[in-house]
XYZ file of C-alpha atoms in Angstrom:
300
model
C 32.557 -93.078 -79.505
C 36.459 -92.853 -80.843
C 37.767 -95.528 -79.700
C 40.879 -94.513 -80.223
C 41.194 -92.039 -78.134
C 39.121 -93.657 -75.154
C 41.490 -96.254 -75.338
C 44.746 -94.234 -74.972
C 42.956 -92.331 -72.000
C 42.052 -95.435 -70.474
C 45.183 -97.016 -71.141
C 47.337 -93.605 -69.382
C 44.473 -93.170 -66.705
C 46.195 -92.834 -62.862
C 44.040 -92.365 -60.008
C 46.333 -90.053 -58.847
C 45.065 -87.652 -61.551
C 41.842 -88.105 -60.605
C 42.830 -86.873 -56.906
C 44.855 -84.110 -57.860
C 41.727 -83.011 -59.863
C 39.405 -82.978 -56.223
C 41.609 -81.964 -54.346
C 42.193 -78.728 -56.689
C 38.571 -77.930 -56.563
C 38.263 -78.425 -52.664
C 41.129 -76.314 -52.096
C 39.697 -73.693 -54.865
C 36.336 -73.657 -53.940
C 37.120 -74.653 -49.850
C 35.025 -77.873 -49.938
C 34.407 -80.882 -52.222
C 31.378 -80.426 -55.018
C 27.956 -82.205 -53.395
C 27.772 -84.839 -56.529
C 30.084 -87.336 -57.855
C 32.560 -85.823 -60.411
C 33.450 -88.270 -63.667
C 36.928 -89.462 -63.875
C 37.083 -88.812 -67.413
C 35.134 -86.310 -69.956
C 33.242 -87.308 -72.730
C 34.911 -87.500 -76.145
C 32.314 -86.932 -78.634
C 33.305 -87.076 -81.975
C 32.631 -84.731 -84.910
C 29.688 -86.499 -86.334
C 27.953 -86.818 -82.805
C 28.365 -82.750 -82.269
C 26.822 -82.441 -85.632
C 23.545 -83.734 -84.584
C 23.619 -82.204 -81.558
C 24.173 -78.382 -83.434
C 21.483 -79.481 -85.977
C 18.210 -80.058 -82.718
C 19.898 -77.213 -81.309
C 19.098 -75.083 -84.051
C 15.735 -76.640 -84.553
C 14.321 -76.176 -81.111
C 15.768 -72.499 -81.370
C 13.792 -72.058 -84.639
C 10.602 -73.468 -83.322
C 11.223 -71.421 -80.044
C 11.163 -68.095 -82.139
C 8.292 -68.735 -83.371
C 6.015 -69.643 -80.321
C 3.464 -66.525 -78.678
C 5.210 -66.343 -74.961
C 2.895 -64.167 -73.569
C -0.334 -66.525 -74.380
C 1.810 -69.449 -73.379
C 2.010 -67.423 -70.087
C -1.243 -66.929 -69.085
C -1.853 -70.816 -70.846
C 0.254 -72.638 -68.363
C 1.452 -70.631 -65.541
C -0.770 -70.439 -62.450
C -1.920 -67.190 -61.554
C 0.067 -67.195 -57.865
C 2.715 -67.569 -59.837
C 2.654 -65.618 -62.916
C 3.651 -62.044 -63.352
C 2.822 -59.460 -65.701
C 5.914 -57.712 -66.218
C 7.419 -57.440 -69.217
C 9.285 -60.718 -70.299
C 12.001 -60.131 -72.331
C 14.088 -62.378 -73.677
C 16.215 -65.528 -71.823
C 19.722 -65.105 -71.139
C 20.328 -68.373 -71.047
C 19.162 -71.418 -73.145
C 20.385 -74.986 -71.709
C 19.716 -78.053 -73.963
C 20.740 -81.258 -72.302
C 20.993 -84.372 -74.511
C 21.311 -87.972 -73.863
C 23.180 -90.261 -75.965
C 21.005 -93.184 -77.367
C 21.191 -96.213 -79.441
C 19.284 -95.789 -82.261
C 16.786 -98.538 -83.784
C 20.100 -99.575 -86.075
C 22.029 -99.283 -83.085
C 24.163 -95.960 -84.217
C 24.652 -94.065 -81.311
C 22.276 -90.673 -81.686
C 20.682 -87.591 -79.561
C 17.971 -87.376 -78.084
C 17.022 -84.448 -75.760
C 16.123 -85.131 -72.029
C 16.116 -81.878 -70.914
C 15.042 -77.766 -72.265
C 15.211 -75.109 -70.169
C 15.310 -71.037 -69.910
C 17.182 -70.977 -66.708
C 20.977 -71.137 -65.885
C 23.343 -74.238 -65.357
C 26.260 -74.946 -63.506
C 27.811 -72.255 -65.961
C 31.066 -71.095 -63.851
C 31.817 -74.609 -62.888
C 31.659 -75.938 -66.010
C 34.466 -73.756 -67.313
C 36.539 -75.033 -64.293
C 36.396 -78.713 -64.961
C 36.916 -78.363 -68.629
C 40.060 -76.492 -68.025
C 41.026 -78.947 -64.730
C 40.118 -82.064 -66.725
C 42.809 -80.867 -69.467
C 45.315 -79.385 -66.411
C 45.482 -83.068 -64.462
C 44.739 -85.299 -67.731
C 48.056 -84.775 -69.954
C 46.682 -88.076 -72.080
C 43.602 -85.456 -72.826
C 44.397 -84.492 -76.721
C 44.229 -80.981 -76.470
C 44.784 -80.200 -79.812
C 41.980 -81.860 -81.353
C 39.405 -81.488 -78.437
C 38.184 -78.131 -76.543
C 35.132 -77.854 -74.137
C 34.404 -74.878 -75.848
C 33.226 -74.578 -79.338
C 34.138 -72.369 -82.375
C 37.105 -69.991 -81.108
C 35.443 -69.515 -78.083
C 38.527 -69.225 -75.248
C 37.634 -69.868 -71.608
C 38.734 -65.666 -71.157
C 36.293 -64.705 -73.774
C 33.626 -67.178 -72.384
C 34.235 -65.373 -68.653
C 34.076 -61.867 -70.243
C 30.691 -63.353 -72.207
C 29.289 -64.409 -68.631
C 30.078 -61.828 -67.015
C 28.432 -58.951 -69.118
C 25.455 -61.061 -69.858
C 25.013 -61.400 -65.605
C 26.693 -57.955 -64.702
C 25.895 -55.867 -67.402
C 25.993 -52.238 -66.612
C 26.011 -52.589 -62.824
C 28.941 -52.796 -60.404
C 28.968 -56.419 -58.810
C 28.598 -55.027 -55.575
C 24.761 -54.258 -56.804
C 24.552 -58.249 -58.608
C 23.657 -61.017 -56.691
C 23.206 -64.383 -56.973
C 19.895 -65.675 -55.457
C 19.022 -69.266 -53.944
C 17.114 -70.181 -51.645
C 19.183 -72.309 -48.914
C 22.391 -72.195 -51.106
C 24.173 -73.804 -48.872
C 22.580 -76.703 -48.547
C 21.582 -77.285 -53.075
C 23.795 -79.839 -53.801
C 24.776 -77.379 -56.896
C 25.906 -75.270 -54.552
C 29.656 -75.273 -56.226
C 28.885 -73.317 -59.066
C 27.296 -70.713 -56.800
C 31.209 -70.526 -55.401
C 32.859 -70.555 -58.454
C 30.696 -67.916 -59.652
C 31.171 -65.851 -56.756
C 34.981 -66.242 -57.066
C 34.639 -65.565 -61.033
C 32.613 -62.744 -61.124
C 33.119 -61.330 -57.659
C 29.415 -60.964 -56.753
C 27.819 -62.515 -53.244
C 25.441 -65.224 -53.081
C 22.651 -64.565 -51.100
C 19.270 -66.986 -49.431
C 16.261 -65.501 -50.592
C 15.384 -64.903 -47.124
C 17.825 -62.881 -46.524
C 16.425 -60.041 -48.889
C 15.288 -57.145 -47.279
C 12.124 -54.944 -49.529
C 10.974 -51.101 -49.014
C 8.735 -50.392 -51.717
C 10.163 -51.782 -55.001
C 13.316 -51.995 -54.000
C 15.667 -54.844 -52.825
C 18.358 -54.795 -50.856
C 21.146 -57.371 -49.050
C 23.417 -56.859 -46.244
C 27.237 -56.425 -46.428
C 29.748 -55.748 -43.860
C 26.864 -54.404 -41.535
C 25.896 -52.359 -44.766
C 22.826 -52.280 -46.470
C 23.282 -52.647 -50.105
C 20.461 -52.427 -53.140
C 20.356 -54.775 -55.463
C 19.653 -53.924 -59.379
C 19.977 -57.236 -61.251
C 19.618 -60.695 -59.583
C 21.289 -63.804 -61.329
C 18.042 -65.994 -60.263
C 19.299 -69.928 -59.553
C 15.648 -70.178 -57.424
C 13.474 -72.342 -58.901
C 10.011 -71.513 -57.684
C 8.916 -75.592 -57.534
C 11.393 -75.780 -54.365
C 9.537 -72.988 -52.833
C 6.446 -75.444 -52.397
C 8.810 -77.924 -50.172
C 8.527 -74.742 -47.623
C 4.740 -73.948 -47.115
C 5.260 -72.233 -43.962
C 8.120 -70.177 -45.728
C 7.552 -66.457 -45.873
C 10.138 -64.695 -47.814
C 10.488 -60.489 -47.794
C 9.266 -60.278 -51.862
C 6.522 -62.062 -54.374
C 8.924 -63.321 -57.363
C 6.123 -62.644 -60.111
C 5.802 -58.817 -58.472
C 7.101 -55.393 -59.890
C 10.147 -54.977 -58.516
C 13.117 -52.390 -58.926
C 15.386 -55.048 -60.431
C 16.452 -56.581 -63.606
C 15.761 -60.370 -63.355
C 18.624 -62.655 -65.141
C 16.426 -64.246 -66.261
C 12.796 -63.148 -65.085
C 11.635 -66.269 -63.429
C 8.480 -66.804 -65.830
C 10.982 -68.755 -68.124
C 11.637 -71.771 -66.242
C 7.895 -72.268 -66.185
C 7.653 -71.743 -69.780
C 10.624 -73.080 -71.500
C 11.596 -75.690 -68.990
C 8.002 -77.315 -68.416
C 5.515 -76.122 -70.939
C 7.394 -76.429 -74.594
C 8.394 -80.151 -75.559
C 5.223 -81.438 -76.807
C 5.470 -78.481 -79.028
C 8.736 -79.279 -80.635
C 9.692 -82.010 -83.478
C 12.879 -83.137 -84.813
C 14.550 -86.535 -85.044
C 16.300 -85.867 -82.156
C 13.622 -84.666 -79.753
C 11.455 -87.694 -78.584
C 8.232 -87.776 -78.957
C 6.074 -86.104 -75.992
C 2.246 -85.480 -75.312
C 0.731 -83.123 -72.492
C -0.911 -85.414 -70.569
C -4.680 -84.674 -71.100
C -4.168 -84.906 -75.139
C -2.569 -88.284 -75.083
C -3.249 -90.780 -78.071
C -5.592 -93.466 -76.456
C -3.664 -96.847 -75.667
C -0.134 -95.137 -75.077
C 2.447 -97.122 -72.886
C 2.627 -95.238 -70.235
C 5.171 -96.746 -68.736
C 7.793 -96.294 -71.251
C 7.142 -92.605 -70.753
C 7.736 -90.083 -68.019
C 5.597 -87.832 -66.270
C 7.249 -83.983 -65.587
C 4.467 -81.920 -63.581
C 3.877 -78.467 -65.594
């Protein structure tokens, strides 16, 4: 998108820089990433950034008009649905692909929308690592954070959202079999940055409405859960017996409420309209004669 920057970076690229980045990552998090790391950052020009921001603002404005309590009743199965207050989602991850428009011009197109954590602490590390290990990155012109946000301020904001007023010992990152997840490097990055424990959902202890985890042979109360469990994953283990249900009334604060994944990540894209949002339909309301070969089916 910025030919002169790309040409300069490619010309100066050295495989040893990439290997040094990977080695630093492995040393810092005690294992390599479970997925391929790009050899290069993507350099986005100002015009593309403004197009993406325009779409994000439109999405947020439209989301703000929706009745999510009504949508919860309509789209979340009763076996998964919670009756506890939703509150506002703590996160909104909006993913775009860069596509060629009808005139050949590169434009963003929405491909994923979720009120669920992404690789937030790993991304903070990776952005800084690109700047550290690649001298060709023009750090005076490009950053991986927006506005006046610094890496320190970003980390503090994440700390405030995830920990809230609770001591870090009473906050956990919850996942199902975290050591098997391809995205686990973000779990270790989160633990390293915030000092919270990564706990498998099968290891939780429940007493009444209270949840606990064990650390150093002691039972520790859980007050806040930074939830990374995608409930669809539970369906892969039909015989799995957890000590609690995600939709029951528990004495914990969810970061974020489990219902938000089903509501925003799965249910609302056909309701959104913008030139950078591909048209989508609920399957039972699709137009007659729609060429399904050019669509992706996303189960609710």
